[in-house]
mmCIF file of C-alpha atoms in Angstrom:
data_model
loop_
_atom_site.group_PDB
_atom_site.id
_atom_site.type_symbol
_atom_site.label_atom_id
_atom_site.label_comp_id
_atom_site.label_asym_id
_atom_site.label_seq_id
_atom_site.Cartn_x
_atom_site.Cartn_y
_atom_site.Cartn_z
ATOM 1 C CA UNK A 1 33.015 -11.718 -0.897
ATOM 2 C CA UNK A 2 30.049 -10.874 1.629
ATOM 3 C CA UNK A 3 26.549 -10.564 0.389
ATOM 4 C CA UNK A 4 24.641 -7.608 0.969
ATOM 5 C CA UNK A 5 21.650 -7.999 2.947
ATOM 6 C CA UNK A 6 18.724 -8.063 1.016
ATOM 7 C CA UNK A 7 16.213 -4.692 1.501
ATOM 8 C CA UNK A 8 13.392 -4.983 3.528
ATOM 9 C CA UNK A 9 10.750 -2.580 1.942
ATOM 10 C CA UNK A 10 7.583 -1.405 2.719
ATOM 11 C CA UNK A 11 4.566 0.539 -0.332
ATOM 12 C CA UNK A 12 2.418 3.311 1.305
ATOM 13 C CA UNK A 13 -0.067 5.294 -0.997
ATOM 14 C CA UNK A 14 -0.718 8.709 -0.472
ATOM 15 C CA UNK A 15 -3.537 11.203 -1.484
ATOM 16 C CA UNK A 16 -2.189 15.156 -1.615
ATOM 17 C CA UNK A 17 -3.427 18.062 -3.012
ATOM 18 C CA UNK A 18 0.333 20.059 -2.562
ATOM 19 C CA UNK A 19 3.908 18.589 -2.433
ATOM 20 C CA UNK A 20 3.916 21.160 0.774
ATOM 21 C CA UNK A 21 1.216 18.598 2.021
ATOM 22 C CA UNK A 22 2.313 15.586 1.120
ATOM 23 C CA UNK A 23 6.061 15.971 2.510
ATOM 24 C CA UNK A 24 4.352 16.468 6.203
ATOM 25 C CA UNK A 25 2.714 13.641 5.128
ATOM 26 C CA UNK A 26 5.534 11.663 4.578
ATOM 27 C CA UNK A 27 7.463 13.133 7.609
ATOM 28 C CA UNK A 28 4.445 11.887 9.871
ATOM 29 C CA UNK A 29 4.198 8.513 8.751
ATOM 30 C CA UNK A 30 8.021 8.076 9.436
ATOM 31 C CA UNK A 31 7.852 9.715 12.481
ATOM 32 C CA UNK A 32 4.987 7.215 13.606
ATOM 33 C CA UNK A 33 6.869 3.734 12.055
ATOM 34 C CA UNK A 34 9.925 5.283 13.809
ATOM 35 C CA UNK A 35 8.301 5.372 17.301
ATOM 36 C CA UNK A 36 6.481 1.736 16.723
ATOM 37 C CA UNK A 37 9.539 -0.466 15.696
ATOM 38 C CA UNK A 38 13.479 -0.801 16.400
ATOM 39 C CA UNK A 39 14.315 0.597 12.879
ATOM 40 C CA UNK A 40 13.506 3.704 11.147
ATOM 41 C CA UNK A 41 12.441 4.185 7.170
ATOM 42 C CA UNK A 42 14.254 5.956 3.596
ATOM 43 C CA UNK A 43 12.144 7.060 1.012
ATOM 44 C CA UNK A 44 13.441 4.359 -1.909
ATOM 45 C CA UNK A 45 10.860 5.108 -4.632
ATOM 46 C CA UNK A 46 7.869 7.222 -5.929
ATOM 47 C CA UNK A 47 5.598 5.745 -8.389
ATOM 48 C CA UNK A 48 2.801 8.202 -9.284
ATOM 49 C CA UNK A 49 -0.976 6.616 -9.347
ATOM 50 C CA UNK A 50 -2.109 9.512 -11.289
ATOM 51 C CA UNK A 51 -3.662 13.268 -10.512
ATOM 52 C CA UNK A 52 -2.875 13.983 -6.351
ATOM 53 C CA UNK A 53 -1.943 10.336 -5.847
ATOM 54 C CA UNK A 54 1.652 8.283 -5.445
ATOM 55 C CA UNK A 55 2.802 5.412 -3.763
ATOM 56 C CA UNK A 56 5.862 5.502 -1.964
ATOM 57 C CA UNK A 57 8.346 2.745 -1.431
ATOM 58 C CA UNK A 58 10.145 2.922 1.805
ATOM 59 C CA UNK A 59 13.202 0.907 2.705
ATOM 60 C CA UNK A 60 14.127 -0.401 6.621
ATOM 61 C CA UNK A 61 17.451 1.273 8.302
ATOM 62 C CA UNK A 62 19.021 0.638 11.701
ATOM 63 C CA UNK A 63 18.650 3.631 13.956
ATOM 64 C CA UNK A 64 21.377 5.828 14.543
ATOM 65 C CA UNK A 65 22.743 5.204 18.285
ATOM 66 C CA UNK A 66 22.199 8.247 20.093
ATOM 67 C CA UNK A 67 24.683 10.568 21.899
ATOM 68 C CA UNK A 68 24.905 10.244 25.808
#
């Protein structure tokens, strides 16, 4: 039986004041590890640091190939 690869994960804390604001947040800091590496991120986790605060685990996924 093949063993699954283990996850590659990466912590990034974030300071909001709305969820509104800390989902375009989220969405930009994905967008920007997206365009800097060959692999794009999941949201995995969310650990709260207390009052406007979280950390947010992230796990590595292959791009999608796109269409031609």
């Amino acid at each position: 039986m093949a063993k699954k690869p283990e996850k590659i994960t990466h912590n990034h804390d974030f300071a909001y004041t709305s969820d509104a604001e800390l989902n375009a947040q989220i969405a930009a800091f994905t967008a920007a590890y997206e365009a800097s590496h060959d692999h794009r991120l999941a949201m995995d986790a969310r650990r709260s640091l207390g009052p406007g605060k979280v950390r947010i685990t992230f796990r590595q996924v292959d791009k999608k190939p796109g269409r031609k």
